Coordinates of C-alpha atoms and ligand atoms in Angstrom, one line a residue:
M776 CA 137.0 78.5 107.6
K777 CA 138.3 79.3 111.1
Q778 CA 135.4 79.6 113.6
T779 CA 135.2 82.9 115.5
I780 CA 134.6 82.2 119.2
D781 CA 132.7 84.6 121.4
W782 CA 134.6 83.9 124.7
A783 CA 132.4 86.4 126.5
S784 CA 129.2 84.3 125.9
D785 CA 127.3 82.3 128.4
Q786 CA 128.2 79.2 126.4
V787 CA 131.7 79.2 128.0
I788 CA 131.8 77.0 131.1
D789 CA 134.4 77.6 133.8
V790 CA 135.8 74.1 134.0
L791 CA 135.4 71.0 131.8
I792 CA 136.3 67.8 133.6
V793 CA 137.0 64.9 131.2
G794 CA 136.4 61.6 133.1
Y795 CA 133.8 60.7 135.7
G796 CA 135.8 58.1 137.5
P797 CA 136.4 58.5 141.3
V798 CA 138.9 61.3 140.8
G799 CA 136.8 63.3 138.3
A800 CA 133.8 62.8 140.5
A801 CA 135.7 64.0 143.6
L802 CA 136.8 67.1 141.7
A803 CA 133.3 67.8 140.5
A804 CA 132.0 67.4 144.0
L805 CA 134.6 69.9 145.4
L806 CA 134.0 72.4 142.6
G807 CA 130.3 72.1 143.3
R808 CA 130.9 73.0 146.9
Y809 CA 132.8 76.1 145.8
G810 CA 129.9 77.0 143.5
V811 CA 131.9 76.7 140.3
Q812 CA 130.0 76.1 137.0
A813 CA 131.5 73.0 135.6
Q814 CA 130.7 70.2 133.2
V815 CA 131.8 66.6 133.5
I816 CA 131.9 64.3 130.5
D817 CA 132.6 60.5 130.4
K818 CA 132.5 58.1 127.5
L819 CA 130.9 55.5 129.7
N820 CA 127.3 55.7 131.0
D821 CA 128.0 54.2 134.5
V822 CA 130.7 53.5 137.0
L823 CA 133.3 50.8 136.0
M824 CA 132.6 47.5 137.8
L825 CA 136.1 46.2 137.6
P826 CA 137.9 45.2 140.8
R827 CA 140.2 48.2 141.5
A828 CA 140.8 50.3 144.6
I829 CA 140.0 48.7 147.9
A830 CA 142.0 50.6 150.5
L831 CA 141.9 54.3 151.6
D832 CA 144.0 56.0 154.3
N833 CA 143.1 58.8 156.7
E834 CA 144.2 61.5 154.2
A835 CA 141.8 60.2 151.5
L836 CA 139.0 60.0 154.0
R837 CA 139.7 63.6 155.1
I838 CA 139.5 64.8 151.4
L839 CA 136.2 62.9 151.0
Q840 CA 135.0 64.7 154.1
M841 CA 136.0 67.9 152.4
A842 CA 133.9 66.8 149.4
G843 CA 130.9 66.3 151.6
L844 CA 131.0 62.6 152.3
D845 CA 130.7 61.2 155.9
D846 CA 130.8 57.8 157.6
Q847 CA 127.3 57.1 156.3
S848 CA 128.0 57.9 152.7
F849 CA 129.7 54.7 151.8
E850 CA 130.5 51.5 153.7
R851 CA 134.0 50.8 155.0
V852 CA 135.9 48.2 157.1
G853 CA 138.5 49.6 159.6
I854 CA 141.7 47.7 159.2
Q855 CA 143.7 47.3 162.5
E856 CA 146.8 45.6 161.2
V857 CA 148.8 44.7 158.1
R858 CA 150.9 41.5 158.4
M859 CA 153.6 40.2 156.1
R860 CA 154.4 36.6 156.0
C861 CA 157.3 34.7 154.3
P862 CA 156.8 30.9 153.6
Y863 CA 160.4 30.3 154.9
L864 CA 160.7 32.6 157.9
G865 CA 157.1 33.2 159.1
E866 CA 155.9 36.7 159.9
F867 CA 158.6 39.3 159.0
G868 CA 156.7 42.6 159.2
R869 CA 153.7 44.2 160.7
V870 CA 152.1 47.6 160.3
N871 CA 149.9 49.0 163.1
T872 CA 146.9 50.7 161.5
R873 CA 144.9 50.9 164.7
G874 CA 143.6 54.3 165.8
T875 CA 142.9 57.6 164.0
I876 CA 144.8 60.5 162.5
D877 CA 143.0 63.8 162.0
G878 CA 139.7 62.3 163.0
H879 CA 139.8 59.4 160.5
P880 CA 140.9 55.7 160.7
K881 CA 144.4 55.1 159.4
L882 CA 143.3 52.5 157.0
V883 CA 139.9 51.2 155.7
T884 CA 138.8 49.0 152.9
F885 CA 135.8 49.9 150.8
Y886 CA 133.9 48.9 147.6
Q887 CA 134.9 51.3 144.8
P888 CA 131.5 51.4 143.0
D889 CA 129.9 52.3 146.3
L890 CA 132.2 55.2 146.8
E891 CA 131.8 56.4 143.2
H892 CA 128.0 56.4 143.6
A893 CA 128.3 58.4 146.8
L894 CA 130.5 60.9 145.0
R895 CA 128.0 61.2 142.1
R896 CA 125.2 61.8 144.5
Q897 CA 127.2 64.6 146.0
V898 CA 127.8 66.1 142.5
E899 CA 124.1 65.9 141.7
A900 CA 123.2 67.7 144.9
A901 CA 125.7 70.5 144.2
G902 CA 123.5 72.1 141.5
S903 CA 126.3 73.9 139.5
I904 CA 127.7 70.8 137.8
D905 CA 126.4 69.4 134.5
V906 CA 127.1 65.7 134.0
T907 CA 127.1 64.3 130.4
T908 CA 127.8 60.6 130.1
G909 CA 128.2 58.7 126.9
T910 CA 130.4 61.6 125.6
E911 CA 134.0 61.1 124.6
L912 CA 136.7 63.8 124.3
L913 CA 138.3 63.6 120.8
D914 CA 140.5 66.7 120.6
L915 CA 141.3 69.9 122.4
Q916 CA 142.8 73.2 121.3
Q917 CA 144.1 75.9 123.8
Q918 CA 143.7 79.6 123.1
Q919 CA 146.2 81.1 125.5
E920 CA 144.3 84.2 126.7
E921 CA 140.8 82.7 126.6
G922 CA 140.3 79.0 127.2
V923 CA 140.1 75.6 125.7
V924 CA 138.0 74.3 122.8
A925 CA 137.2 70.7 123.3
T926 CA 135.8 68.5 120.5
V927 CA 133.6 65.7 121.8
R928 CA 131.5 62.9 120.3
N929 CA 128.1 62.7 122.1
A930 CA 125.9 59.7 122.8
Q931 CA 124.2 60.1 119.4
G932 CA 127.6 59.9 117.7
Q933 CA 127.6 63.6 116.7
Q934 CA 130.6 65.8 117.1
Q935 CA 130.3 69.0 119.2
T936 CA 132.5 71.6 120.7
I937 CA 132.6 72.6 124.3
L938 CA 134.2 75.9 125.3
A939 CA 135.8 76.0 128.8
R940 CA 138.1 78.4 130.6
Y941 CA 140.0 75.4 132.0
L942 CA 140.0 71.7 131.2
V943 CA 141.0 68.9 133.7
G944 CA 141.9 65.5 132.4
A945 CA 140.6 62.9 134.9
D946 CA 140.5 60.4 132.1
G947 CA 142.5 57.6 133.7
A948 CA 145.7 55.8 132.9
R949 CA 145.2 55.8 129.1
S950 CA 144.4 59.5 129.2
V951 CA 143.6 61.1 125.9
V952 CA 144.1 64.5 127.5
R953 CA 147.6 63.6 128.4
G954 CA 148.4 62.7 124.8
L955 CA 146.7 65.8 123.5
I956 CA 148.9 68.1 125.6
G957 CA 152.0 66.1 124.6
Q958 CA 152.9 64.7 128.0
A959 CA 154.9 61.5 128.1
F960 CA 154.1 59.0 130.7
K961 CA 157.5 58.1 132.0
G962 CA 158.3 55.1 134.2
E963 CA 158.0 51.3 134.0
T964 CA 155.6 48.5 133.5
Y965 CA 156.0 45.4 135.7
A966 CA 156.7 42.2 133.9
Q967 CA 154.2 40.2 136.1
D968 CA 150.4 40.0 135.7
W969 CA 148.1 39.8 138.7
L970 CA 144.8 38.1 139.0
I971 CA 142.4 40.1 141.3
V972 CA 139.5 38.1 142.8
D973 CA 136.7 39.7 144.8
A974 CA 134.4 37.2 146.5
H975 CA 131.8 37.4 149.3
H976 CA 129.9 35.6 151.9
R977 CA 132.3 32.9 153.0
D978 CA 130.6 30.9 155.7
K979 CA 133.6 31.1 158.0
A980 CA 134.6 34.4 159.4
S981 CA 136.7 36.4 156.9
V982 CA 140.2 37.6 157.7
D983 CA 140.1 40.7 160.0
H984 CA 143.4 42.3 158.8
V985 CA 145.4 42.7 155.6
E986 CA 147.8 39.8 155.0
F987 CA 150.6 39.8 152.5
I988 CA 151.7 36.3 151.7
C989 CA 155.1 37.0 150.3
D990 CA 155.8 33.7 148.6
P991 CA 158.0 34.0 145.5
R992 CA 156.1 31.1 144.0
R993 CA 152.8 33.1 144.3
P994 CA 152.8 36.4 146.2
T995 CA 149.2 37.0 147.5
P996 CA 147.8 40.0 149.3
H997 CA 144.5 39.2 150.9
M998 CA 142.1 41.5 152.8
P999 CA 138.5 41.9 154.0
A1000 CA 136.1 44.5 152.5
P1001 CA 132.6 45.7 153.2
G1002 CA 129.5 43.6 152.5
G1003 CA 131.2 40.3 153.6
R1004 CA 133.7 40.7 150.8
E1005 CA 137.3 39.6 150.5
R1006 CA 140.0 40.5 148.0
W1007 CA 142.8 38.2 146.9
E1008 CA 145.5 39.4 144.5
F1009 CA 147.5 36.5 143.0
M1010 CA 150.7 37.1 141.0
L1011 CA 150.7 35.0 137.9
Q1012 CA 153.8 33.0 136.9
P1013 CA 155.4 33.8 133.5
H1014 CA 153.9 30.6 131.9
E1015 CA 150.4 31.4 133.1
N1016 CA 148.0 33.4 131.0
A1017 CA 145.1 35.6 132.0
K1018 CA 142.3 33.7 130.1
D1019 CA 143.2 30.4 131.7
M1020 CA 143.7 31.8 135.2
E1021 CA 140.3 33.5 135.2
Q1022 CA 138.5 30.1 134.7
P1023 CA 136.5 28.9 137.8
E1024 CA 138.6 25.8 138.2
Q1025 CA 141.8 27.8 138.4
I1026 CA 140.2 30.3 140.9
E1027 CA 139.0 27.3 142.9
K1028 CA 142.6 26.0 143.1
L1029 CA 144.0 29.4 144.1
L1030 CA 141.4 29.9 146.8
A1031 CA 141.7 26.4 148.2
P1032 CA 143.9 27.4 151.2
W1033 CA 141.1 29.6 152.4
A1034 CA 137.8 28.2 151.2
R1035 CA 136.0 26.0 148.7
L1036 CA 134.4 27.7 145.7
S1037 CA 131.0 26.3 146.9
E1038 CA 131.5 28.2 150.2
L1039 CA 131.6 31.7 148.6
T1040 CA 130.5 33.7 145.7
V1041 CA 133.1 35.1 143.3
E1042 CA 131.8 38.5 142.4
R1043 CA 134.4 39.7 139.9
Q1044 CA 137.9 38.9 138.7
A1045 CA 140.3 40.6 136.4
V1046 CA 143.9 40.4 135.4
Y1047 CA 146.1 43.5 135.5
R1048 CA 149.7 44.4 134.8
F1049 CA 150.8 47.2 137.1
H1050 CA 152.7 50.3 136.1
A1051 CA 154.8 52.9 138.0
R1052 CA 154.6 56.0 135.8
C1053 CA 154.4 59.8 136.3
C1054 CA 154.1 62.8 133.9
E1055 CA 156.9 65.4 133.8
A1056 CA 154.3 68.1 134.3
F1057 CA 150.7 68.0 135.6
Q1058 CA 149.7 71.2 133.8
K1059 CA 150.0 72.7 130.3
D1060 CA 148.7 76.2 130.3
R1061 CA 144.9 75.8 130.8
V1062 CA 144.9 72.1 131.0
F1063 CA 145.5 70.0 134.1
L1064 CA 146.0 66.3 134.7
V1065 CA 144.7 64.6 137.8
G1066 CA 144.5 61.0 139.1
D1067 CA 145.6 58.1 137.0
A1068 CA 145.9 60.4 134.0
A1069 CA 148.9 62.1 135.8
H1070 CA 150.4 59.2 137.7
V1071 CA 149.9 55.4 138.2
T1072 CA 151.4 53.2 140.9
P1073 CA 151.4 49.5 141.7
P1074 CA 148.7 49.1 144.4
F1075 CA 151.0 47.6 147.0
V1076 CA 150.5 50.5 149.4
G1077 CA 147.0 51.3 148.2
Q1078 CA 147.8 54.9 147.1
G1079 CA 146.7 55.2 143.5
L1080 CA 143.2 56.7 144.1
V1081 CA 144.5 58.4 147.3
A1082 CA 147.0 60.3 145.2
G1083 CA 144.3 61.3 142.8
L1084 CA 142.2 62.6 145.7
R1085 CA 145.2 64.6 146.9
D1086 CA 145.4 66.1 143.4
V1087 CA 141.8 67.3 143.3
A1088 CA 141.8 68.7 146.8
N1089 CA 144.8 70.8 145.8
L1090 CA 143.5 71.9 142.4
A1091 CA 139.8 72.4 143.0
W1092 CA 139.9 75.5 145.3
K1093 CA 142.6 77.1 143.2
L1094 CA 140.4 76.8 140.1
A1095 CA 137.5 78.1 142.0
W1096 CA 139.3 81.1 143.4
V1097 CA 140.6 81.9 139.9
V1098 CA 137.4 81.6 137.9
Q1099 CA 135.6 83.5 140.6
G1100 CA 138.1 86.4 140.3
K1101 CA 139.4 86.0 143.9
A1102 CA 142.9 85.1 142.9
N1103 CA 145.4 85.5 140.0
P1104 CA 145.6 82.6 137.5
A1105 CA 149.3 82.3 138.3
I1106 CA 148.4 80.5 141.5
L1107 CA 147.4 77.5 139.3
D1108 CA 151.1 76.8 138.6
S1109 CA 151.5 75.8 142.3
Y1110 CA 149.3 72.7 141.6
D1111 CA 152.2 70.9 139.8
T1112 CA 154.8 72.3 142.2
E1113 CA 153.0 71.0 145.2
R1114 CA 151.6 67.7 143.9
R1115 CA 154.1 66.1 141.6
P1116 CA 157.0 65.5 144.1
H1117 CA 154.7 63.7 146.6
A1118 CA 153.0 61.6 143.9
R1119 CA 156.5 60.5 142.8
S1120 CA 157.5 59.7 146.4
M1121 CA 154.4 57.5 146.8
I1122 CA 155.3 55.6 143.6
R1123 CA 158.8 55.0 145.0
L1124 CA 157.3 53.7 148.2
A1125 CA 155.0 51.3 146.3
K1126 CA 158.0 50.1 144.3
L1127 CA 159.9 49.4 147.5
M1128 CA 156.9 47.5 148.9
G1129 CA 156.7 45.6 145.6
K1130 CA 160.2 44.3 146.3
L1131 CA 159.1 43.0 149.7
V1132 CA 155.9 41.5 148.4
M1133 CA 157.2 39.8 145.3
P1134 CA 160.8 38.6 145.7
T1135 CA 161.7 36.7 142.6
S1136 CA 163.3 33.6 144.2
A1137 CA 163.5 31.7 147.5
P1138 CA 167.1 32.9 148.3
R1139 CA 166.0 36.5 147.6
A1140 CA 162.9 36.1 149.8
I1141 CA 165.0 34.7 152.6
A1142 CA 167.5 37.6 152.3
I1143 CA 165.0 40.4 152.0
H1144 CA 162.5 39.0 154.6
G1145 CA 165.3 38.0 156.9
A1146 CA 166.7 41.5 156.8
M1147 CA 163.3 43.0 157.5
R1148 CA 162.8 40.7 160.5
G1149 CA 166.3 41.7 161.7
L1150 CA 165.4 45.4 161.5
R1151 CA 162.5 44.8 163.8
L1152 CA 165.0 44.1 166.6
I1153 CA 166.1 47.8 166.4
A1154 CA 163.4 49.8 168.1
P1155 CA 163.6 53.0 166.0
L1156 CA 163.6 51.1 162.7
R1157 CA 160.8 48.8 164.0
S1158 CA 158.6 51.9 164.7
Y1159 CA 159.7 53.4 161.3
F1160 CA 157.9 50.5 159.5
E1161 CA 155.3 49.5 162.1
E1162 CA 154.0 53.0 162.7
L1163 CA 154.0 53.9 159.0
K1164 CA 156.6 56.6 159.4
I1165 CA 158.0 55.3 156.1
K1166 CA 155.0 56.9 154.4
P1167 CA 156.1 60.2 152.8
P1168 CA 154.5 63.1 154.7
N1169 CA 152.2 65.2 152.6
Q1170 CA 154.2 68.4 153.2
F1171 CA 155.2 70.7 150.3
R1172 CA 158.7 71.9 149.7
A1173 CA 157.5 74.8 147.7
G1174 CA 154.2 76.2 146.5
L1175 CA 151.4 78.5 147.5
F1176 CA 152.6 79.2 151.1
Q1177 CA 155.4 81.1 152.6
R1178 CA 158.2 78.9 154.0
A1179 CA 159.2 79.4 157.6
K1180 CA 160.8 77.4 160.4
R1181 CA 158.4 74.9 161.9
R1182 CA 156.9 76.0 165.2
G1183 CA 154.9 73.5 167.2
G1184 CA 152.2 71.5 165.6
V1185 CA 151.4 73.9 162.8
V1186 CA 153.6 73.3 159.7
R1187 CA 153.4 75.7 156.7
G1188 CA 152.9 73.7 153.5
A1189 CA 151.2 70.8 155.3
Q1190 CA 147.6 70.4 156.5
L1191 CA 146.4 71.9 159.7
P1192 CA 145.7 69.0 162.1
Q1193 CA 142.1 68.2 162.4
E1194 CA 140.6 68.5 165.9
W1195 CA 137.2 67.9 167.6
L1196 CA 135.5 71.2 168.4
R1197 CA 132.5 72.1 170.6
T1198 CA 130.2 74.4 168.6
D1199 CA 126.6 75.6 169.1
Q1200 CA 125.6 72.7 166.9
G1201 CA 127.3 70.2 169.1
L1202 CA 130.7 68.4 168.6
R1203 CA 132.1 68.8 165.1
L1204 CA 135.3 68.0 163.3
S1205 CA 137.3 71.2 162.7
D1206 CA 137.3 70.8 158.9
D1207 CA 133.5 70.9 158.9
V1208 CA 133.7 74.2 160.7
L1209 CA 136.4 75.6 158.4
G1210 CA 134.0 74.7 155.6
D1211 CA 134.8 75.7 152.0
H1212 CA 136.7 78.8 152.9
L1213 CA 140.0 80.4 153.1
M1214 CA 140.3 81.1 156.8
L1215 CA 142.2 83.3 159.2
V1216 CA 142.1 81.1 162.3
G1217 CA 142.9 82.4 165.7
L1218 CA 143.9 79.7 168.2
G1219 CA 143.0 81.2 171.5
V1220 CA 142.5 84.6 170.0
D1221 CA 139.8 86.3 168.0
P1222 CA 141.5 87.2 164.7
K1223 CA 139.1 89.9 163.8
T1224 CA 140.0 91.9 167.0
R1225 CA 143.6 92.2 165.7
L1226 CA 142.7 93.7 162.4
T1227 CA 141.5 97.1 161.1
A1228 CA 138.2 97.2 159.3
G1229 CA 140.0 97.8 156.0
S1230 CA 142.1 94.6 156.4
C1231 CA 139.0 92.7 157.3
Q1232 CA 137.3 93.9 154.0
R1233 CA 140.5 93.1 152.0
W1234 CA 140.5 89.6 153.4
E1235 CA 136.8 89.0 152.7
A1236 CA 137.3 90.2 149.1
A1237 CA 140.0 87.5 148.7
G1238 CA 137.4 84.9 149.8
G1239 CA 138.7 84.9 153.4
Q1240 CA 136.7 84.4 156.6
F1241 CA 137.6 84.5 160.3
L1242 CA 137.4 81.7 162.8
H1243 CA 138.1 82.0 166.5
L1244 CA 139.0 78.6 168.0
G1245 CA 138.9 79.2 171.7
W1246 CA 140.7 77.2 174.4
R1247 CA 138.3 75.4 176.7
G1248 CA 136.3 77.9 178.7
Q1249 CA 137.1 80.9 176.4
A1250 CA 134.2 83.0 175.2
P1251 CA 133.6 84.5 171.7
Q1252 CA 134.8 88.1 171.5
S1253 CA 133.3 89.4 168.2
D1254 CA 131.1 88.2 165.4
S1255 CA 133.9 85.9 164.2
L1256 CA 132.8 82.3 163.8
F1257 CA 133.6 80.6 167.2
A1258 CA 134.2 77.1 168.5
E1259 CA 135.9 75.6 171.5
I1260 CA 138.9 73.3 171.0
M1261 CA 138.4 69.9 172.7
G1262 CA 141.9 68.4 172.3
N1263 CA 145.6 69.2 172.2
N1264 CA 146.4 68.9 168.5
L1265 CA 146.2 72.7 167.9
M1266 CA 148.1 73.9 170.9
M1267 CA 150.2 76.8 169.6
G1268 CA 151.8 80.0 170.9
D1269 CA 151.6 81.4 174.4
A1270 CA 148.6 82.7 176.3
S1271 CA 148.1 85.5 173.8
G1272 CA 147.3 82.9 171.1
W1273 CA 148.4 82.1 167.6
L1274 CA 147.1 83.0 164.1
V1275 CA 147.1 80.6 161.2
V1276 CA 146.1 81.2 157.5
V1277 CA 144.5 78.0 156.3
R1278 CA 143.7 77.4 152.6
P1279 CA 140.4 75.7 151.7
D1280 CA 142.4 72.4 151.2
R1281 CA 143.4 72.8 154.9
V1282 CA 147.0 73.5 154.0
V1283 CA 148.7 76.1 156.2
M1284 CA 149.8 79.1 154.2
L1285 CA 151.2 81.3 157.0
D1286 CA 151.1 81.6 160.7
G1287 CA 152.3 83.9 163.4
E1288 CA 151.7 85.8 166.6
P1289 CA 148.5 87.9 167.0
E1290 CA 150.6 91.1 166.7
A1291 CA 151.4 90.0 163.1
A1292 CA 147.8 89.9 162.0
E1293 CA 148.0 92.8 159.5
K1294 CA 151.2 91.4 158.1
L1295 CA 149.7 87.9 157.7
I1296 CA 146.7 89.3 155.7
S1297 CA 149.0 91.3 153.5
Q1298 CA 151.3 88.3 152.8
A1299 CA 148.3 86.0 152.1
C1300 CA 146.8 88.5 149.7
A1301 CA 150.1 88.9 148.0
L1302 CA 150.4 85.1 147.5
L1303 CA 147.0 85.0 145.9
C1304 CA 147.5 88.0 143.7
Ligands
FAD768 C1 143.9 46.0 141.2 C2 143.9 47.4 141.6 C3 143.9 47.7 143.0 C4 143.9 49.0 143.4 N1 143.9 49.3 144.7 C5 144.0 50.5 145.1 C6 143.8 50.8 146.5 O1 143.7 50.0 147.3 N2 143.8 52.1 146.9 C7 144.0 53.2 146.0 O2 144.0 54.3 146.4 N3 144.1 52.9 144.7 C8 144.1 51.6 144.2 N4 144.1 51.4 142.9 C9 144.1 52.5 141.9 C10 142.8 53.1 141.7 O3 141.8 52.2 141.3 C11 142.9 54.2 140.6 O4 144.0 55.0 140.9 C12 141.6 55.0 140.4 O5 140.5 54.2 140.1 C13 141.9 56.0 139.3 O6 140.7 56.8 139.2 P1 140.6 57.9 138.0 O7 139.3 58.6 138.3 O8 141.9 58.7 138.0 O9 140.6 57.1 136.7 P2 139.5 56.1 136.2 O10 138.8 55.4 137.3 O11 140.2 55.2 135.2 O12 138.5 57.0 135.4 C14 138.7 57.6 134.2 C15 137.4 57.9 133.5 O13 137.7 58.6 132.3 C16 136.8 58.2 131.3 N5 137.4 58.5 130.0 C17 138.6 58.0 129.5 N6 138.9 58.5 128.4 C18 137.9 59.4 128.1 C19 137.6 60.3 127.0 N7 138.4 60.4 125.9 N8 136.5 61.0 127.0 C20 135.6 60.9 128.1 N9 135.8 60.1 129.2 C21 136.9 59.4 129.1 C22 136.7 56.7 131.6 O14 135.5 56.1 131.0 C23 136.7 56.6 133.1 O15 135.3 56.7 133.6 C24 144.0 50.0 142.4 C25 144.0 49.8 141.1 C26 144.0 48.4 140.7 C27 143.9 48.1 139.2

């Protein structure tokens, strides 16, 4: 007999997250900040201890900042340089990863279980998120107008149903959710296997940069990580198998160029086959896919987890605004529009890097690496690679913003640059001042003074707030939140200032002259409704 569901009951949660890996945990932490009632389930009871992500870029660190994590939350090692070496030609490529972008180092290494525990602490602190481990999703049914009925098996082996308005599949590369919504995982699986070895406490100083030893006989990326750790990734030859290569005597042989096995402790090792795959759509009605459930990439540019973090930063606030009645459910369609093209671009970049890292023969290595070395002689091409300009910018072509010609440093459909601010609580990064809000930011102008009381109320009803970022020496002009800009990243407009509508994920929705304040509010509300 068909069960009648009371969708108006308290038993219906707003969001069910399937998977408490790093991406599911980051989503839960963000939803917690927005005050959304959500439940996370995971079939496992604790974080996975396999050697997986090791590198994060400035964009990932900025999203983790958004989720409430700071420099103290988990340990990192700042990487100053990536060097690529060919056995026949010597060094053929370098990437400069010194310095910061938007307040964060360009590249760090970290220990994934450490990050996952930090995210879980953040989720626990949020208060509105219920976490149930040892519980596996078995099935889901969507009821178009109402929500999703999820069938799960709990830790006692019993089947239960969970009712949710929306469901997010953060259940990894073998996603059950992806299968249940009928999404194919298109792309390719690489023919090669890779042995990953994490070791720690070598007596001698560890390497202080990332090195790619691009030897066709045994390509090997090698890098330092927190806690005196080092990571080696060894490509296996077709005749080698995982079981044999994981044996201590084999690992000893592989590590011999760097250290004897007696000089370090091998913490963990695993053999992987890498994939480059992406779904055709990241959403089916009330169900969304994030992280490895939506896309997987070979790790040569360290972007798998980073892409998942971009997914959840994009989706979390939209879900929050919808379930809290501040925006129309139609805005959720922009998640796929905004995220999928960039995820695909990153996979393409990783594939290109794979060609550099693992040429299949000595002649190919000499040809590819020789060409790369030659390109370094041409200054613009050298800086294209060395300064990471090859990395696809995280700027949307279409989505929940209004397109316009770029003016100055503020780009619609891309994140507002982060800047140091002087506030009454001392120096703070601008994202921390923007907080978890949709914000009308006045650069050098108090936005509230340009609006009628009615427009202010309309903006607040849409979850909007006001922030006056004054130039050095400017004073607050109303009860808008106020801070003083300490750098030049946000210089926009003339002396009368500039207005920017910034989404909670820091993406610029709209911008314009102070005279356009009323119009900007109307346009932003129209985009949300
Ligand atoms: C060797 C290697 C190196 C890498 N290096 C990097 C790097 O340097 N930088 C980077 O950004 N990325 C890197 N990655 C990728 C990164 O590790 C992944 O992208 C990331 O861990 C994916 O996180 P996730 O939360 O999407 O999925 P997962 O971590 O796989 O989590 C999925 C969770 O869902 C749960 N689950 C699955 N099915 C169900 C179900 N039916 N019901 C309930 N729960 C379920 C699982 O138990 C799991 O906890 C690397 C990966 C590998 C393998």
